Short mmCIF file of C-alpha atoms and ligand atoms in Angstrom, two decimals:
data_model
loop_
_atom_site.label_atom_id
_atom_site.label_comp_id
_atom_site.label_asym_id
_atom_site.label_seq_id
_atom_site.Cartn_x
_atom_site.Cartn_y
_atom_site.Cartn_z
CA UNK A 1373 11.53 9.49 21.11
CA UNK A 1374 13.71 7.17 18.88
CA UNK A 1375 11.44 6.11 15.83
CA UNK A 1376 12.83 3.43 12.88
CA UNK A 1377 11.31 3.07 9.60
CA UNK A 1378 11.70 -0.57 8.24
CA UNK A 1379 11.06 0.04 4.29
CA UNK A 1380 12.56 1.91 1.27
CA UNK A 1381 9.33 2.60 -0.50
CA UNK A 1382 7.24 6.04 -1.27
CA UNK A 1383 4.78 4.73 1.43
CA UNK A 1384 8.20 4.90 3.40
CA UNK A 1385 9.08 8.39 2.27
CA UNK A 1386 5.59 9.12 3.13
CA UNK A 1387 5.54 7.62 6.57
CA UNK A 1388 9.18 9.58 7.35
CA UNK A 1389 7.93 12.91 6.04
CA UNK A 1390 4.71 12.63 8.59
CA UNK A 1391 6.73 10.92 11.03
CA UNK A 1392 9.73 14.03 11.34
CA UNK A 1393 6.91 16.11 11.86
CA UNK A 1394 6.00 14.96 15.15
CA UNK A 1395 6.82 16.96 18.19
CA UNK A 1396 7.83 13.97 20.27
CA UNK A 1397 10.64 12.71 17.93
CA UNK A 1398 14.49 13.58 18.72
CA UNK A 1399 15.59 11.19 15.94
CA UNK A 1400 14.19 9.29 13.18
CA UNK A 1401 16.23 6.35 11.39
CA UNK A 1402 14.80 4.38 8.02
CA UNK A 1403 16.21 0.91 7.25
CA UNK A 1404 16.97 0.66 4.50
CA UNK A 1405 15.09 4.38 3.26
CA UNK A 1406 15.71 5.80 -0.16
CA UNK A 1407 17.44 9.05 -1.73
CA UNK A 1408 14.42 11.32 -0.80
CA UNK A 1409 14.30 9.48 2.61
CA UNK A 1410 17.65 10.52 2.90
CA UNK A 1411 16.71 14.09 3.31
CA UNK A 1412 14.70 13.68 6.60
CA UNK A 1413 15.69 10.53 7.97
CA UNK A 1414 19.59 8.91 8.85
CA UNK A 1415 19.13 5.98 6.46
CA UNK A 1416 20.94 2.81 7.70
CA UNK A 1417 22.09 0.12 5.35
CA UNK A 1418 20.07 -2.91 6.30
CA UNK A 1419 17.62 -4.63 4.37
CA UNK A 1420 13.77 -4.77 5.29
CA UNK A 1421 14.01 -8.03 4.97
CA UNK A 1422 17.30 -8.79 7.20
CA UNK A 1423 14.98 -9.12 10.31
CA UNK A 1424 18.50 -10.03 13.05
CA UNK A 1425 19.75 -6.98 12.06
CA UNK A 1426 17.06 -5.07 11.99
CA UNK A 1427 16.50 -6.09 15.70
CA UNK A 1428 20.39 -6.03 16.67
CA UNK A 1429 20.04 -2.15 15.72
CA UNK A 1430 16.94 -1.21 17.79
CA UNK A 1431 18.46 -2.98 20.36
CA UNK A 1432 21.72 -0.67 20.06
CA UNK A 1433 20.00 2.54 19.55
CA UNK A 1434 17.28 2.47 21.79
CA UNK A 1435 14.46 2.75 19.26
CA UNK A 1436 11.45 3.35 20.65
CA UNK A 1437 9.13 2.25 18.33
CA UNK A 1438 9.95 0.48 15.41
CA UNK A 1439 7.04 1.31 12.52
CA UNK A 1440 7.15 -1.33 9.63
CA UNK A 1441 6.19 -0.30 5.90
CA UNK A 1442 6.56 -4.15 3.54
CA UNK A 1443 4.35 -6.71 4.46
CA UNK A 1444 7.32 -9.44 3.97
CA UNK A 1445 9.20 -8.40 7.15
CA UNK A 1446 5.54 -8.99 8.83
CA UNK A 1447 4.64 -12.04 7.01
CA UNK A 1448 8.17 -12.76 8.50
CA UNK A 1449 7.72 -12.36 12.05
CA UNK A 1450 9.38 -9.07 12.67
CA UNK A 1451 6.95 -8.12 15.62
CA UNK A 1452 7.07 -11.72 16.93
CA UNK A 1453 11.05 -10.95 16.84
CA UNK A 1454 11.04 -7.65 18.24
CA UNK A 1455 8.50 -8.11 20.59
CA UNK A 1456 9.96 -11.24 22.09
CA UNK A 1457 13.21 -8.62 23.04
CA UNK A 1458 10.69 -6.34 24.74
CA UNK A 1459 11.10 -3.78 21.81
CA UNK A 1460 7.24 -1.75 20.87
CA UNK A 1461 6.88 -2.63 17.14
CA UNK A 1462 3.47 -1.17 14.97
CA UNK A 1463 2.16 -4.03 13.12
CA UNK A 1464 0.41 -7.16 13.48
CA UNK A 1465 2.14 -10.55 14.20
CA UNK A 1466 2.98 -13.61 11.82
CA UNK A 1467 -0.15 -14.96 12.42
CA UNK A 1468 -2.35 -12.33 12.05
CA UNK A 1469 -0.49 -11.00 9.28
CA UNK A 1470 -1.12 -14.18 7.18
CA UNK A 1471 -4.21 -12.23 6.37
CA UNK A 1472 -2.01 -11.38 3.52
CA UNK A 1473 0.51 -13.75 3.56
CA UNK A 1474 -1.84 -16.60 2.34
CA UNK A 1475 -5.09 -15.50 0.19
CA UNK A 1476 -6.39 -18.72 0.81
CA UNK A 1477 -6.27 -18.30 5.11
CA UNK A 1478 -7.64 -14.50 4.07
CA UNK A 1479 -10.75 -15.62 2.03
CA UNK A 1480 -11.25 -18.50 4.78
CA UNK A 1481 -11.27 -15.35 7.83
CA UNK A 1482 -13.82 -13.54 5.45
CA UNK A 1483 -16.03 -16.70 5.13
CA UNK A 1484 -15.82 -17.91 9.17
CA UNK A 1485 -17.02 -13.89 9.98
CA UNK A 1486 -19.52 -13.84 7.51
CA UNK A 1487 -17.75 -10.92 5.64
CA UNK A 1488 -19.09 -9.75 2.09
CA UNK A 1489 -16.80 -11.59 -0.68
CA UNK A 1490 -16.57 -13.11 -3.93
CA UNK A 1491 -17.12 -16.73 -4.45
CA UNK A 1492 -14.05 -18.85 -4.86
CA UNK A 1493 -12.62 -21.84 -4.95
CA UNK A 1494 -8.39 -23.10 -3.77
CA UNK A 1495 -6.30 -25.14 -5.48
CA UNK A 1496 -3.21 -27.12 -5.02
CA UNK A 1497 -3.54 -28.82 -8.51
CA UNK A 1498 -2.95 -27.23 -12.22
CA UNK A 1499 -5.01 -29.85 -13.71
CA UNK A 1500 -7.87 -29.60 -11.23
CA UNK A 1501 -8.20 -25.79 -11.44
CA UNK A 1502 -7.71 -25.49 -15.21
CA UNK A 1503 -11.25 -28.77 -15.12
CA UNK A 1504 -12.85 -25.77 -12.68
CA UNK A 1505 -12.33 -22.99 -14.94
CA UNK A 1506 -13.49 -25.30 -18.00
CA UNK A 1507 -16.76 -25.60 -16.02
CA UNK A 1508 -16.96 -22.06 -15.09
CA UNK A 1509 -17.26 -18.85 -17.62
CA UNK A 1510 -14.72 -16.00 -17.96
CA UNK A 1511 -14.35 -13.23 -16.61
CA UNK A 1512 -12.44 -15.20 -13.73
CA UNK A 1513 -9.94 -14.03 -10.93
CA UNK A 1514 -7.01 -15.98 -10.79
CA UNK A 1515 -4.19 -15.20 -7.61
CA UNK A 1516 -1.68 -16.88 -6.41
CA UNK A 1517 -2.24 -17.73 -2.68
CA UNK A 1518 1.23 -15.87 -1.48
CA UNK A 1519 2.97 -12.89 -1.34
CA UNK A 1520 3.91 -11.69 -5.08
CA UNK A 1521 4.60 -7.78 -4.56
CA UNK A 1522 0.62 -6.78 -6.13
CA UNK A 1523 1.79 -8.93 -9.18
CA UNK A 1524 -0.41 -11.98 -8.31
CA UNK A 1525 -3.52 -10.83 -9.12
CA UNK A 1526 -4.98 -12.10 -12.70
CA UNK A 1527 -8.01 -11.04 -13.90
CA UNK A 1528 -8.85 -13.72 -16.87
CA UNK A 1529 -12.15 -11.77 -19.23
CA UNK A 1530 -11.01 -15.44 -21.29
CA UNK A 1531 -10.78 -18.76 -20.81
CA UNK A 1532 -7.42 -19.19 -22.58
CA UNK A 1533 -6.15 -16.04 -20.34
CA UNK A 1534 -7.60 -17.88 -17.31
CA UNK A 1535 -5.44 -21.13 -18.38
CA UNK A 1536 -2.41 -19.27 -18.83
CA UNK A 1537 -2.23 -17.50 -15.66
CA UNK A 1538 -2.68 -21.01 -14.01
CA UNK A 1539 -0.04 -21.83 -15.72
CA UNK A 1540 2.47 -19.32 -14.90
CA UNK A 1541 1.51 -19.81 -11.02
CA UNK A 1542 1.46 -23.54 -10.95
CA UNK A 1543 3.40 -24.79 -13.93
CA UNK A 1544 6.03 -22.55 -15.06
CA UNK A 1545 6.17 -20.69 -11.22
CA UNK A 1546 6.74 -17.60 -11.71
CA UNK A 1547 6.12 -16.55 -8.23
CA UNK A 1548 7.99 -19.27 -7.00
CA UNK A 1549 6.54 -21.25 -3.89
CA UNK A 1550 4.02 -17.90 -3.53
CA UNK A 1551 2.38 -19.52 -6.68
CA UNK A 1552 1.53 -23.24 -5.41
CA UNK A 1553 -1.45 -22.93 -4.40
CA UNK A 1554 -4.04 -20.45 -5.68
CA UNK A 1555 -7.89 -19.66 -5.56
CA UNK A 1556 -9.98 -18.67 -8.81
CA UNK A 1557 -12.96 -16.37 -7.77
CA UNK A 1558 -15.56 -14.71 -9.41
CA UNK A 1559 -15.05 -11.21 -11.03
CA UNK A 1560 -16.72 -8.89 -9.02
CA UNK A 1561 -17.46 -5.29 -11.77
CA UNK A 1562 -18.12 -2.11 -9.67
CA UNK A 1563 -15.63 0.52 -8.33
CA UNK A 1564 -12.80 0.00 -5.63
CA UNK A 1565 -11.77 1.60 -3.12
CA UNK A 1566 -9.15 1.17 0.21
CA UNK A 1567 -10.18 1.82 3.79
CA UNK A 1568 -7.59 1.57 5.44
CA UNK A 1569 -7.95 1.71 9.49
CA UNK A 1570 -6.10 1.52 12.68
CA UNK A 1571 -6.85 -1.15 15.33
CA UNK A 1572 -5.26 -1.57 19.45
CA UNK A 1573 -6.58 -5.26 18.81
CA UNK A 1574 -10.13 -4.59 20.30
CA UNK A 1575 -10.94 -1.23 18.62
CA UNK A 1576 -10.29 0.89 15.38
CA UNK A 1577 -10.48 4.10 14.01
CA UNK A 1578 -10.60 4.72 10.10
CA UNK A 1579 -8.17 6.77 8.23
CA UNK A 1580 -9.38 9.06 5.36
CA UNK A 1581 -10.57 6.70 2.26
CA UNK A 1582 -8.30 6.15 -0.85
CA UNK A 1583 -8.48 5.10 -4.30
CA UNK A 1584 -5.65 3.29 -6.25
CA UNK A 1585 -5.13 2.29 -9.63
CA UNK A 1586 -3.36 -0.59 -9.75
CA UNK A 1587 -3.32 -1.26 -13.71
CA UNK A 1588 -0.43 0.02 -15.64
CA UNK A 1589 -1.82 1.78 -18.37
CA UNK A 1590 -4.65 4.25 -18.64
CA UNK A 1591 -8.32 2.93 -18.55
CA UNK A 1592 -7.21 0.33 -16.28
CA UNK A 1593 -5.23 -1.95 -18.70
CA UNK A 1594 -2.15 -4.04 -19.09
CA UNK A 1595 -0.95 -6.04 -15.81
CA UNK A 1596 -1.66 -4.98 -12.60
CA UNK A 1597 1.05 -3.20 -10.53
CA UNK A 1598 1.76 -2.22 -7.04
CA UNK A 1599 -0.04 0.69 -7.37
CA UNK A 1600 0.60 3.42 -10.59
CA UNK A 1601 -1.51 6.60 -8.53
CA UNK A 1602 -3.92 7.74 -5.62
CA UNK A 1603 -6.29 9.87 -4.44
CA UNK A 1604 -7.98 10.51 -1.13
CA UNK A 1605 -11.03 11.05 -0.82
CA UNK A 1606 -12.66 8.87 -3.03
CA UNK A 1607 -16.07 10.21 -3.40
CA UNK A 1608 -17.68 6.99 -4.10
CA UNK A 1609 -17.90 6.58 0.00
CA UNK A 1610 -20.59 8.08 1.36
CA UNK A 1611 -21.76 7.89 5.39
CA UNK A 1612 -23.81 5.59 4.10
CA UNK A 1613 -21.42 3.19 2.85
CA UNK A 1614 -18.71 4.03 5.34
CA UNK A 1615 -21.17 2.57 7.94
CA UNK A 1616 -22.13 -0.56 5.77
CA UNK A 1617 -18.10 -1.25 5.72
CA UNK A 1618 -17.76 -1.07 9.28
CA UNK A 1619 -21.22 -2.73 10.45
CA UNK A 1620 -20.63 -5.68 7.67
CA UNK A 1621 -16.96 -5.72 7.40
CA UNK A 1622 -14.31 -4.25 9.74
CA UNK A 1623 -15.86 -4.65 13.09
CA UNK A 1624 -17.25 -8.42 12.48
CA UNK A 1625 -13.52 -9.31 11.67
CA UNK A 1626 -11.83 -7.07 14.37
CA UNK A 1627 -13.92 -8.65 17.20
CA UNK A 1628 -14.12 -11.99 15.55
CA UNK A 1629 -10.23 -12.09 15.86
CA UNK A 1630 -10.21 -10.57 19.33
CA UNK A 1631 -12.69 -13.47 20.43
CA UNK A 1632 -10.38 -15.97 18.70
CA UNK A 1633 -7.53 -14.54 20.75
CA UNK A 1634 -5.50 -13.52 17.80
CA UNK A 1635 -5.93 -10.15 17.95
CA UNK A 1636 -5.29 -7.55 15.02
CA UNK A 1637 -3.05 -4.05 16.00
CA UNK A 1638 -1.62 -2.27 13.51
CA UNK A 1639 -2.57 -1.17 10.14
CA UNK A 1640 -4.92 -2.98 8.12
CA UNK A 1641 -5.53 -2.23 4.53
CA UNK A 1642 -9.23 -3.63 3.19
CA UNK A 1643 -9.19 -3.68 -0.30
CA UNK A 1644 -12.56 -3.26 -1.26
CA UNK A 1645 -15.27 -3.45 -4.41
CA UNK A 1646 -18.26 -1.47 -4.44
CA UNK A 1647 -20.81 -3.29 -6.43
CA UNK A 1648 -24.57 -1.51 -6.54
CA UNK A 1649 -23.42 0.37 -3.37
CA UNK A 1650 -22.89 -2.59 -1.44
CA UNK A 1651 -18.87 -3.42 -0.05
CA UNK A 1652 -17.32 -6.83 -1.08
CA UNK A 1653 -13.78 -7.55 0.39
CA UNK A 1654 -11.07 -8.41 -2.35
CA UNK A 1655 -8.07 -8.33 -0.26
CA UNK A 1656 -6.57 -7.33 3.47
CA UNK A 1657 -3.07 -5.73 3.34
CA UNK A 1658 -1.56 -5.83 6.59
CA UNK A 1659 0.68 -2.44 6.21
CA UNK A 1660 -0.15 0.92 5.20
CA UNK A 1661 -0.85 0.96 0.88
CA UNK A 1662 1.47 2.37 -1.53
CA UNK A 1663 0.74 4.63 -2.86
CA UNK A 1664 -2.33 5.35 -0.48
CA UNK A 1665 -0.17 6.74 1.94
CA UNK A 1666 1.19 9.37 -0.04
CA UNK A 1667 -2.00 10.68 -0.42
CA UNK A 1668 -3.74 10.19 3.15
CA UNK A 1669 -1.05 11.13 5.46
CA UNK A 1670 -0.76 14.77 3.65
CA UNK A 1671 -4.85 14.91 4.33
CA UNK A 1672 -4.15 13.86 8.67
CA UNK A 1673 -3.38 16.73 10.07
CA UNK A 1674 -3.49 14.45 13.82
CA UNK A 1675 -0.13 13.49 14.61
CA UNK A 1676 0.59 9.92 13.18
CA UNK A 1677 3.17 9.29 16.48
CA UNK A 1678 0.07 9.76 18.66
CA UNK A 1679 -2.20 7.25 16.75
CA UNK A 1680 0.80 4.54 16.96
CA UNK A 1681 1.43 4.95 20.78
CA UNK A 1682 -2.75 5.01 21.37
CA UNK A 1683 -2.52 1.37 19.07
CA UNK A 1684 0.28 0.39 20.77
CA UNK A 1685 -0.92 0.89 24.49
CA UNK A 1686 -4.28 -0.09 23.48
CA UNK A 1687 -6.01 3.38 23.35
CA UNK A 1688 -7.33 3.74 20.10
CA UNK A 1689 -10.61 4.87 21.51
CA UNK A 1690 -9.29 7.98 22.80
CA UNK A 1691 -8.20 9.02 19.23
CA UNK A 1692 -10.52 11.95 17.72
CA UNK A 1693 -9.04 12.36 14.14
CA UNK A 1694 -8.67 15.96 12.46
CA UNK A 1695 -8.43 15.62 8.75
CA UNK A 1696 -7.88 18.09 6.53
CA UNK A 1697 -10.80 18.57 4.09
CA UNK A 1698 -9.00 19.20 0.58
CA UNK A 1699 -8.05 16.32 -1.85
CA UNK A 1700 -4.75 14.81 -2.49
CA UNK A 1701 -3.57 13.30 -5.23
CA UNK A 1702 -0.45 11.25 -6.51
CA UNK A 1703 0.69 9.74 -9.60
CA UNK A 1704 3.35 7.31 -9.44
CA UNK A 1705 6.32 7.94 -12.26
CA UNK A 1706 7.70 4.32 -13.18
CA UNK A 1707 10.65 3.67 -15.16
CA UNK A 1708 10.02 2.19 -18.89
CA UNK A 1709 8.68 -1.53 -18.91
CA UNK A 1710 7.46 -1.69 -15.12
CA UNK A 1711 6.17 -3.71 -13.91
CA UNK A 1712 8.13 -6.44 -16.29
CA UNK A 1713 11.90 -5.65 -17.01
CA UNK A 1714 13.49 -1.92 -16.71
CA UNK A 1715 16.93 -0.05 -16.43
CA UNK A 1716 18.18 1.62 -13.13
CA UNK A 1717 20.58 4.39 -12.58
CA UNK A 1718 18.92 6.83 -15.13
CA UNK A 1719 19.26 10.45 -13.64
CA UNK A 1720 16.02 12.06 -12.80
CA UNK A 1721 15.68 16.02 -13.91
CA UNK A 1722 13.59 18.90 -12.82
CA UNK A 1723 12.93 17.64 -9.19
CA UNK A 1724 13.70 21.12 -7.89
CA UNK A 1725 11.66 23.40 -10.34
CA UNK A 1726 8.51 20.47 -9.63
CA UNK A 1727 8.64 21.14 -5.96
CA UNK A 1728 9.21 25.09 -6.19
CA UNK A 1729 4.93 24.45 -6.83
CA UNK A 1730 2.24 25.05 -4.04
CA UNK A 1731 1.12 22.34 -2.99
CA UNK A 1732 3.13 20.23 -4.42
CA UNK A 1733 5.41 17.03 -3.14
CA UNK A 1734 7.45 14.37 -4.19
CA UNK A 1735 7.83 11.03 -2.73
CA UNK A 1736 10.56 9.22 -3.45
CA UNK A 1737 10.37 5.61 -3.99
CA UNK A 1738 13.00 3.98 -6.53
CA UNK A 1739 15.51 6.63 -6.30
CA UNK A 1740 18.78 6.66 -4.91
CA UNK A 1741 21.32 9.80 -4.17
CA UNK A 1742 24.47 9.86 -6.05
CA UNK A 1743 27.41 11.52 -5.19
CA UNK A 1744 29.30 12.66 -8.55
CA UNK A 1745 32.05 15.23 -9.88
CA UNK A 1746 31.26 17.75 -12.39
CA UNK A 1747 33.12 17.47 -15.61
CA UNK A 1748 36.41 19.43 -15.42
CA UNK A 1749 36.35 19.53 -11.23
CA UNK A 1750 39.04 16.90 -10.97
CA UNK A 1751 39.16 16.73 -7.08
CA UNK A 1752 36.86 19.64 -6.67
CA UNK A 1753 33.51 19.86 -5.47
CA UNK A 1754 31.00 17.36 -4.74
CA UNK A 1755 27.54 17.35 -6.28
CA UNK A 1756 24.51 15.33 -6.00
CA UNK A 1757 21.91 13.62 -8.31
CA UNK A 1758 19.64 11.52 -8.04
CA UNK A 1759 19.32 8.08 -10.26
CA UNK A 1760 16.79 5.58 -10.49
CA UNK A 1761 16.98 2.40 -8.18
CA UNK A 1762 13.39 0.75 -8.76
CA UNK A 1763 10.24 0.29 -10.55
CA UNK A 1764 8.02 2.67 -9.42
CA UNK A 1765 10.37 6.24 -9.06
CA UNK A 1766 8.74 9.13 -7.60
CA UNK A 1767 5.19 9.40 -6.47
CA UNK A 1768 4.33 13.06 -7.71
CA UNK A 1769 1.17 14.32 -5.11
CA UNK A 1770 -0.44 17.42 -4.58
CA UNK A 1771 -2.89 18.51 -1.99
CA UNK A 1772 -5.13 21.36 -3.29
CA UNK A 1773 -9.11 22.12 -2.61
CA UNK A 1774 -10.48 19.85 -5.15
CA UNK A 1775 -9.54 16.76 -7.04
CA UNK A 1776 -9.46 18.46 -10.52
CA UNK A 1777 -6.86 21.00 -8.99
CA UNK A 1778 -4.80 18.44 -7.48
CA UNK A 1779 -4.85 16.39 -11.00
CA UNK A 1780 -3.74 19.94 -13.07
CA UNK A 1781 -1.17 20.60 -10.51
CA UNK A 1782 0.54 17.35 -10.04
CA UNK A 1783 0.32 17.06 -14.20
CA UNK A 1784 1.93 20.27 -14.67
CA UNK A 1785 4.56 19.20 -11.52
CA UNK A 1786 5.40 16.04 -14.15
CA UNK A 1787 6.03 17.53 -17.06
CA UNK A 1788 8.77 19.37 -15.63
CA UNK A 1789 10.57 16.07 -14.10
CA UNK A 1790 12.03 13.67 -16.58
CA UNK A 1791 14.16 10.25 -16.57
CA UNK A 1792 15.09 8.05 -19.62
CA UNK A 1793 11.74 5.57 -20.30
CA UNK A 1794 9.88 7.29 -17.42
CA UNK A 1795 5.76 6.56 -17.69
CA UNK A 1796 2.99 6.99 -16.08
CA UNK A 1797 -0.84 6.88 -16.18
CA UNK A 1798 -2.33 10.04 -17.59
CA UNK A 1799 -6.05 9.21 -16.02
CA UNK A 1800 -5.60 9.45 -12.32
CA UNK A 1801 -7.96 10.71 -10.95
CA UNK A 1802 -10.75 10.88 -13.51
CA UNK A 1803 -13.29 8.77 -12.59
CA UNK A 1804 -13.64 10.78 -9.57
CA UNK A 1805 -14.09 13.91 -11.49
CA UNK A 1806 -16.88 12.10 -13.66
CA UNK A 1807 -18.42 10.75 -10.44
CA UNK A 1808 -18.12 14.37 -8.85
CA UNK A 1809 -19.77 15.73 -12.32
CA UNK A 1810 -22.18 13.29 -12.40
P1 AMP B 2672 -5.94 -8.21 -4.68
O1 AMP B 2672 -4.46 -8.24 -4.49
O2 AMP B 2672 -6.64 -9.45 -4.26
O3 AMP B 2672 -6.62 -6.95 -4.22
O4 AMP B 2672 -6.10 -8.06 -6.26
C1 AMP B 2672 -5.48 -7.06 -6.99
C2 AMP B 2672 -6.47 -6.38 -7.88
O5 AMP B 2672 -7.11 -7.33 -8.72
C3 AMP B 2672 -7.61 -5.68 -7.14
O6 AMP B 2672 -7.24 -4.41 -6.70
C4 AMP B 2672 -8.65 -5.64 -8.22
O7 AMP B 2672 -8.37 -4.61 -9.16
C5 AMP B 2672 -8.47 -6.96 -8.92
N1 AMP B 2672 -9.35 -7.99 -8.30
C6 AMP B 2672 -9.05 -8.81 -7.27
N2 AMP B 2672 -10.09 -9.60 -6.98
C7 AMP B 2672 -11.06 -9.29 -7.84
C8 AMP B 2672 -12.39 -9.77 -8.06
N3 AMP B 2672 -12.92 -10.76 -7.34
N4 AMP B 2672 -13.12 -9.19 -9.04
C9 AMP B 2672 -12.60 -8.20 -9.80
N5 AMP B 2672 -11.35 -7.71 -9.66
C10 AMP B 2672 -10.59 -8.24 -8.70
N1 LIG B 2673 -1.56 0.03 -3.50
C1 LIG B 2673 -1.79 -1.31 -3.19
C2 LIG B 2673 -1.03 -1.86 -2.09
O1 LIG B 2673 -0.37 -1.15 -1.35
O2 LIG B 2673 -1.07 -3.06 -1.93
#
């Protein structure tokens, strides 16, 4: 089986790694992949974005299944496009995947299904939503209604911070046409968590639970990223809980779409906040998260090819999941002033001597492979290094029997690599440990 990769991401990396390890693959392709991706997959040099092209090369290689990482190329229409030509794509279609295309037609799906949310409010005028948040007390969530790479996301404690995030959305536009409209909810305090599940359209199964941190610095301050580390599982879920978030949650919306004939397949990513052990929905992803995946794929020990054919032909039912009981962690490296402004092409040392540890992996996200000469080999022999090419770099994970094990082994795995301005968060992971402890 032909397999392509649309994406150039650690969730990418992540997805090729599991992917290569499939017995029923004879080639695997990633468009447009990344240095590390280069390593396992035949990276071709088309954008996720350039969805013709993207389509003209299935076409010409056969691809069997085409599995999508970015939720643009989604948003986009890349399964109405591929699907149209008769080609099997994993994801759900433009219209479906408006579930995170527009937060407004998300929080409207939550409401019409009855699913546990925060109270909000859209907007289509500055004025009018700065009069709203006059009315209204801080803390206040503030996001622009489309797609803004995890950037769009404000969470106002003032007034004035409130104001100026309306602002940049509506006034100055900083996210462009994705900032037009937006919705201001309430600020929901409690813990979150991703489920992140697999449905054929009519049923789902649940992948192993993850936790993010999406703030930049430690303690969950400065601006919110796409993600800075991971781990899975996150202990706050209990059967309990798991059973709340599918009674309440994931099977009201999966059959309420089914009965509206706009059925969900693919992945779907609930974003959620557990407030006094009760599940409130903040967002639906429509892809796999980054960098959840880096730390749930190393945990499914099932092959991820199967689970994408049983989605595809519509036989998730038959699925029975093995997981692998031990923790994984990952903490995303990000080059110096992510997620504003920051330099590229900075070699990256000490890969090699990281992954010489147990347990230990790298996914690659911003990085690409450069070919280079040696000083003094005029002519002579090639040699490779890798540079950074993006925001967030390398995703640094490590599967081990317990959290704390996979935090002092992915630490120690860091201080070895190194990259001009590199940073990271120094807390993943810690709240689970003083959940575990407590
Ligand atoms: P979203 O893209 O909607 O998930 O928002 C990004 C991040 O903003 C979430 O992961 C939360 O950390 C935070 N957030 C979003 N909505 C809320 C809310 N209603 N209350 C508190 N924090 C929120
Ligand atoms: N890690 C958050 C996301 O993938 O959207």
């Amino acid at each position: 089986m032909k397999i392509l990769v649309v994406g150039s991401g650690g969730r990418e990396h992540a997805l090729c790694w599991k992917i290569a390890q499939s017995k029923k693959i004879t080639k695997l392709y990633c468009a447009p992949g990344n240095g590390g991706i280069s390593e396992i997959a035949e990276c071709i040099d088309i954008g996720a974005g350039d969805i013709p092209s993207l389509l003209n090369f299935a076409k010409k290689n056969s691809i069997d299944i085409t599995v999508v990482g970015p939720e643009t190329a989604l948003v986009n229409g890349i399964v109405d496009s591929f699907e149209k030509e008769g080609l099997k794509v994993f994801g759900p279609d433009r219209k479906t995947a408006m579930l995170e295309g527009s937060k407004i037609f998300a929080k409207k799906t939550m409401v019409r299904f009855g699913l546990p949310t925060a109270d909000f409010k859209a907007f289509d005028s500055a004025d009018c939503a700065k009069l709203f948040i006059k009315k209204k007390s801080a803390p206040l969530v503030i996001k622009a209604d489309g797609l803004c790479a995890g950037k769009g996301v404000i969470v106002a404690c003032t007034e004035e911070e409130a104001l100026s995030a309306v602002d940049s959305f509506m006034v100055d536009k900083e996210f462009g046409s994705a900032g037009e409209k937006i919705i201001i909810e309430d600020c929901l305090v409690g813990e979150e968590v991703s489920i992140i599940l697999v449905s054929d359209g009519k049923d789902f199964i649940l992948l192993p639970s993850s936790q993010d941190h999406k703030r930049a610095l430690d303690n969950d301050q400065g601006l919110n990223t796409g993600g800075m580390g991971a781990y899975s599982p996150a202990p706050v879920i209990n059967e309990i809980l798991e059973t709340k978030i599918r009674d309440k949650i994931i099977r009201p919306l999966i059959e309420g779409l089914y009965k509206e004939q706009a059925p969900y397949k693919g992945i779907l990513y609930v974003g959620l906040m557990i407030v006094n052990n009760e599940p409130y929905v903040l967002e639906f992803n429509v892809r796999f998260g980054d960098p959840e995946t880096q730390v749930i794929l190393p945990r499914l020990k099932s092959d991820l090819v199967g689970i994408i054919e049983a989605s595809l032909d519509g036989n998730i039912k038959e699925i029975r999941l093995e997981i692998d009981k031990r923790a994984c962690l990952c903490v995303v490296c990000a080059s110096g002033g992510y997620p504003g402004h920051y330099k590229k092409n900075l070699p990256i040392d000490g890969l090699n001597m990281a992954l010489k540890m147990n347990g230990v992996m790298v996914f690659h996200a911003g990085t690409k492979l450069t070919q280079y000469l040696p000083a003094g080999q005029a002519g002579g022999a090639n040699n490779t290094q890798y540079e950074t090419d993006g925001g967030r770099v390398l995703g640094v994970t490590s599967i081990a029997a317990s959290i704390k094990d996979a935090v002092d082994r992915v630490y120690e795995a860091i201080s070895m690599i190194s990259f001009n301005g590199m940073q990271y968060r120094k807390d993943i992971g810690f709240k689970a440990l003083e959940r575990i402890k407590s």
